[in-house]
Amino acid sequence: MTSGYCATAAVAALTLLAACATPPPPPTPVTPLTARVVNYTCAGSKHTTVAYGTTTATVAGETLVDDGAGHYSWPAAGTHHVWALDGAGLGTLSIHDSVKGTDTVVMTGCKADAG
């Protein structure tokens, strides 16, 4: 009987030790987007550079805010640029006039340069 008791005690001791073991570290959180600069070549051999932040894009001298759907624009009334990316990653730069309710395309078919 003693050997059965010892075996049971040993299993119980190992179970307690396992319960006291240090748990594995939590998974590393997803790193937020870092700022990056992308050069684009657009239709008509036009070029533009976009500096992306975590929630902004600076293009044509304006820092625009990401709406979460691939569009960057100024969140206030007035005339401002709009930078929009389609599902294929092609960009369009427009000027939006909220007073007139018009959009004028400045550059279209903007594809990120290789590199």
PDB file of C-alpha atoms in Angstrom:
ATOM      1  CA  MET A   1       0.000   0.000   0.000  1.00  0.00           C
ATOM      2  CA  THR A   2       2.814   2.352   0.654  1.00  0.00           C
ATOM      3  CA  SER A   3       4.030   2.388  -2.966  1.00  0.00           C
ATOM      4  CA  GLY A   4       0.504   3.229  -4.220  1.00  0.00           C
ATOM      5  CA  TYR A   5       0.249   6.037  -1.714  1.00  0.00           C
ATOM      6  CA  CYS A   6       3.667   7.373  -2.726  1.00  0.00           C
ATOM      7  CA  ALA A   7       2.759   7.288  -6.408  1.00  0.00           C
ATOM      8  CA  THR A   8      -0.482   9.148  -5.725  1.00  0.00           C
ATOM      9  CA  ALA A   9       1.375  11.703  -3.599  1.00  0.00           C
ATOM     10  CA  ALA A  10       3.985  12.166  -6.344  1.00  0.00           C
ATOM     11  CA  VAL A  11       1.303  12.811  -8.980  1.00  0.00           C
ATOM     12  CA  ALA A  12      -0.429  15.264  -6.636  1.00  0.00           C
ATOM     13  CA  ALA A  13       2.874  17.067  -5.993  1.00  0.00           C
ATOM     14  CA  LEU A  14       3.610  17.344  -9.743  1.00  0.00           C
ATOM     15  CA  THR A  15       0.104  18.675 -10.355  1.00  0.00           C
ATOM     16  CA  LEU A  16       0.605  21.331  -7.681  1.00  0.00           C
ATOM     17  CA  LEU A  17       4.000  22.277  -9.121  1.00  0.00           C
ATOM     18  CA  ALA A  18       2.526  22.569 -12.596  1.00  0.00           C
ATOM     19  CA  ALA A  19      -0.206  24.831 -11.274  1.00  0.00           C
ATOM     20  CA  CYS A  20       2.436  27.102  -9.729  1.00  0.00           C
ATOM     21  CA  ALA A  21       4.548  27.311 -12.874  1.00  0.00           C
ATOM     22  CA  THR A  22       4.919  30.719 -14.475  1.00  0.00           C
ATOM     23  CA  PRO A  23       2.337  31.117 -17.241  1.00  0.00           C
ATOM     24  CA  PRO A  24       3.591  31.900 -20.733  1.00  0.00           C
ATOM     25  CA  PRO A  25       3.824  35.590 -21.614  1.00  0.00           C
ATOM     26  CA  PRO A  26       0.784  37.113 -23.323  1.00  0.00           C
ATOM     27  CA  PRO A  27       0.897  37.338 -27.110  1.00  0.00           C
ATOM     28  CA  THR A  28       2.663  40.369 -28.506  1.00  0.00           C
ATOM     29  CA  PRO A  29       0.091  42.987 -29.549  1.00  0.00           C
ATOM     30  CA  VAL A  30      -0.154  43.920 -33.187  1.00  0.00           C
ATOM     31  CA  THR A  31       2.220  46.763 -33.910  1.00  0.00           C
ATOM     32  CA  PRO A  32       0.398  49.868 -35.124  1.00  0.00           C
ATOM     33  CA  LEU A  33       1.136  51.123 -38.597  1.00  0.00           C
ATOM     34  CA  THR A  34       4.307  53.104 -38.676  1.00  0.00           C
ATOM     35  CA  ALA A  35       4.745  56.230 -40.702  1.00  0.00           C
ATOM     36  CA  ARG A  36       5.872  55.593 -44.247  1.00  0.00           C
ATOM     37  CA  VAL A  37       6.300  57.608 -47.403  1.00  0.00           C
ATOM     38  CA  VAL A  38       5.007  56.246 -50.725  1.00  0.00           C
ATOM     39  CA  ASN A  39       5.766  57.712 -54.139  1.00  0.00           C
ATOM     40  CA  TYR A  40       3.069  57.301 -56.782  1.00  0.00           C
ATOM     41  CA  THR A  41       3.074  57.582 -60.574  1.00  0.00           C
ATOM     42  CA  CYS A  42      -0.329  58.623 -61.889  1.00  0.00           C
ATOM     43  CA  ALA A  43      -2.041  58.788 -65.290  1.00  0.00           C
ATOM     44  CA  GLY A  44      -0.437  61.329 -67.602  1.00  0.00           C
ATOM     45  CA  SER A  45       2.984  60.677 -66.020  1.00  0.00           C
ATOM     46  CA  LYS A  46       2.088  62.823 -63.012  1.00  0.00           C
ATOM     47  CA  HIS A  47       3.740  62.092 -59.672  1.00  0.00           C
ATOM     48  CA  THR A  48       2.758  62.572 -56.056  1.00  0.00           C
ATOM     49  CA  THR A  49       4.163  61.577 -52.695  1.00  0.00           C
ATOM     50  CA  VAL A  50       1.998  60.544 -49.760  1.00  0.00           C
ATOM     51  CA  ALA A  51       3.301  60.401 -46.192  1.00  0.00           C
ATOM     52  CA  TYR A  52       1.112  57.988 -44.241  1.00  0.00           C
ATOM     53  CA  GLY A  53       0.787  58.152 -40.468  1.00  0.00           C
ATOM     54  CA  THR A  54      -1.274  55.835 -38.306  1.00  0.00           C
ATOM     55  CA  THR A  55      -4.520  57.735 -39.036  1.00  0.00           C
ATOM     56  CA  THR A  56      -3.426  60.426 -41.484  1.00  0.00           C
ATOM     57  CA  ALA A  57      -1.994  60.957 -44.942  1.00  0.00           C
ATOM     58  CA  THR A  58      -0.123  64.074 -45.974  1.00  0.00           C
ATOM     59  CA  VAL A  59      -0.507  64.780 -49.669  1.00  0.00           C
ATOM     60  CA  ALA A  60      -0.310  67.992 -51.699  1.00  0.00           C
ATOM     61  CA  GLY A  61       0.754  69.866 -48.585  1.00  0.00           C
ATOM     62  CA  GLU A  62      -2.336  68.922 -46.554  1.00  0.00           C
ATOM     63  CA  THR A  63      -2.571  66.461 -43.688  1.00  0.00           C
ATOM     64  CA  LEU A  64      -5.775  64.524 -44.206  1.00  0.00           C
ATOM     65  CA  VAL A  65      -7.609  62.205 -41.804  1.00  0.00           C
ATOM     66  CA  ASP A  66      -8.359  58.535 -42.563  1.00  0.00           C
ATOM     67  CA  ASP A  67     -12.074  57.727 -42.556  1.00  0.00           C
ATOM     68  CA  GLY A  68     -11.322  54.002 -42.220  1.00  0.00           C
ATOM     69  CA  ALA A  69     -12.500  53.148 -45.737  1.00  0.00           C
ATOM     70  CA  GLY A  70      -9.421  54.101 -47.752  1.00  0.00           C
ATOM     71  CA  HIS A  71     -10.339  57.789 -48.034  1.00  0.00           C
ATOM     72  CA  TYR A  72      -8.366  60.604 -46.509  1.00  0.00           C
ATOM     73  CA  SER A  73      -9.904  64.059 -46.319  1.00  0.00           C
ATOM     74  CA  TRP A  74     -10.192  67.142 -44.169  1.00  0.00           C
ATOM     75  CA  PRO A  75     -13.068  66.695 -41.712  1.00  0.00           C
ATOM     76  CA  ALA A  76     -14.348  70.256 -41.997  1.00  0.00           C
ATOM     77  CA  ALA A  77     -16.285  72.333 -44.497  1.00  0.00           C
ATOM     78  CA  GLY A  78     -14.463  74.255 -47.194  1.00  0.00           C
ATOM     79  CA  THR A  79     -12.181  73.367 -50.046  1.00  0.00           C
ATOM     80  CA  HIS A  80      -9.640  70.619 -49.446  1.00  0.00           C
ATOM     81  CA  HIS A  81      -7.901  67.667 -51.062  1.00  0.00           C
ATOM     82  CA  VAL A  82      -9.245  64.121 -50.879  1.00  0.00           C
ATOM     83  CA  TRP A  83      -6.956  61.117 -51.343  1.00  0.00           C
ATOM     84  CA  ALA A  84      -8.790  57.863 -52.056  1.00  0.00           C
ATOM     85  CA  LEU A  85      -7.412  54.362 -52.586  1.00  0.00           C
ATOM     86  CA  ASP A  86      -9.462  51.709 -54.359  1.00  0.00           C
ATOM     87  CA  GLY A  87      -9.367  47.981 -53.635  1.00  0.00           C
ATOM     88  CA  ALA A  88      -6.451  47.508 -56.046  1.00  0.00           C
ATOM     89  CA  GLY A  89      -4.389  50.182 -54.280  1.00  0.00           C
ATOM     90  CA  LEU A  90      -4.772  52.790 -57.042  1.00  0.00           C
ATOM     91  CA  GLY A  91      -5.086  56.317 -55.761  1.00  0.00           C
ATOM     92  CA  THR A  92      -7.091  59.342 -56.860  1.00  0.00           C
ATOM     93  CA  LEU A  93      -6.384  62.872 -55.691  1.00  0.00           C
ATOM     94  CA  SER A  94      -9.322  65.270 -55.890  1.00  0.00           C
ATOM     95  CA  ILE A  95     -10.240  68.711 -54.647  1.00  0.00           C
ATOM     96  CA  HIS A  96     -13.533  68.784 -52.768  1.00  0.00           C
ATOM     97  CA  ASP A  97     -15.485  72.027 -52.460  1.00  0.00           C
ATOM     98  CA  SER A  98     -18.154  71.513 -49.806  1.00  0.00           C
ATOM     99  CA  VAL A  99     -19.691  74.932 -50.504  1.00  0.00           C
ATOM    100  CA  LYS A 100     -20.319  74.157 -54.187  1.00  0.00           C
ATOM    101  CA  GLY A 101     -20.709  70.423 -53.581  1.00  0.00           C
ATOM    102  CA  THR A 102     -18.171  69.561 -56.281  1.00  0.00           C
ATOM    103  CA  ASP A 103     -15.204  67.247 -56.626  1.00  0.00           C
ATOM    104  CA  THR A 104     -12.490  67.974 -59.194  1.00  0.00           C
ATOM    105  CA  VAL A 105     -10.073  65.154 -60.005  1.00  0.00           C
ATOM    106  CA  VAL A 106      -6.447  66.294 -59.962  1.00  0.00           C
ATOM    107  CA  MET A 107      -4.701  62.919 -60.436  1.00  0.00           C
ATOM    108  CA  THR A 108      -6.051  59.460 -61.073  1.00  0.00           C
ATOM    109  CA  GLY A 109      -4.724  55.945 -61.578  1.00  0.00           C
ATOM    110  CA  CYS A 110      -1.917  56.596 -59.074  1.00  0.00           C
ATOM    111  CA  LYS A 111       0.101  53.433 -58.584  1.00  0.00           C
ATOM    112  CA  ALA A 112       2.768  53.041 -55.899  1.00  0.00           C
ATOM    113  CA  ASP A 113       6.255  53.059 -57.389  1.00  0.00           C
ATOM    114  CA  ALA A 114       8.297  49.869 -56.949  1.00  0.00           C
ATOM    115  CA  GLY A 115      10.805  50.045 -54.206  1.00  0.00           C
TER     116      GLY A 115
END
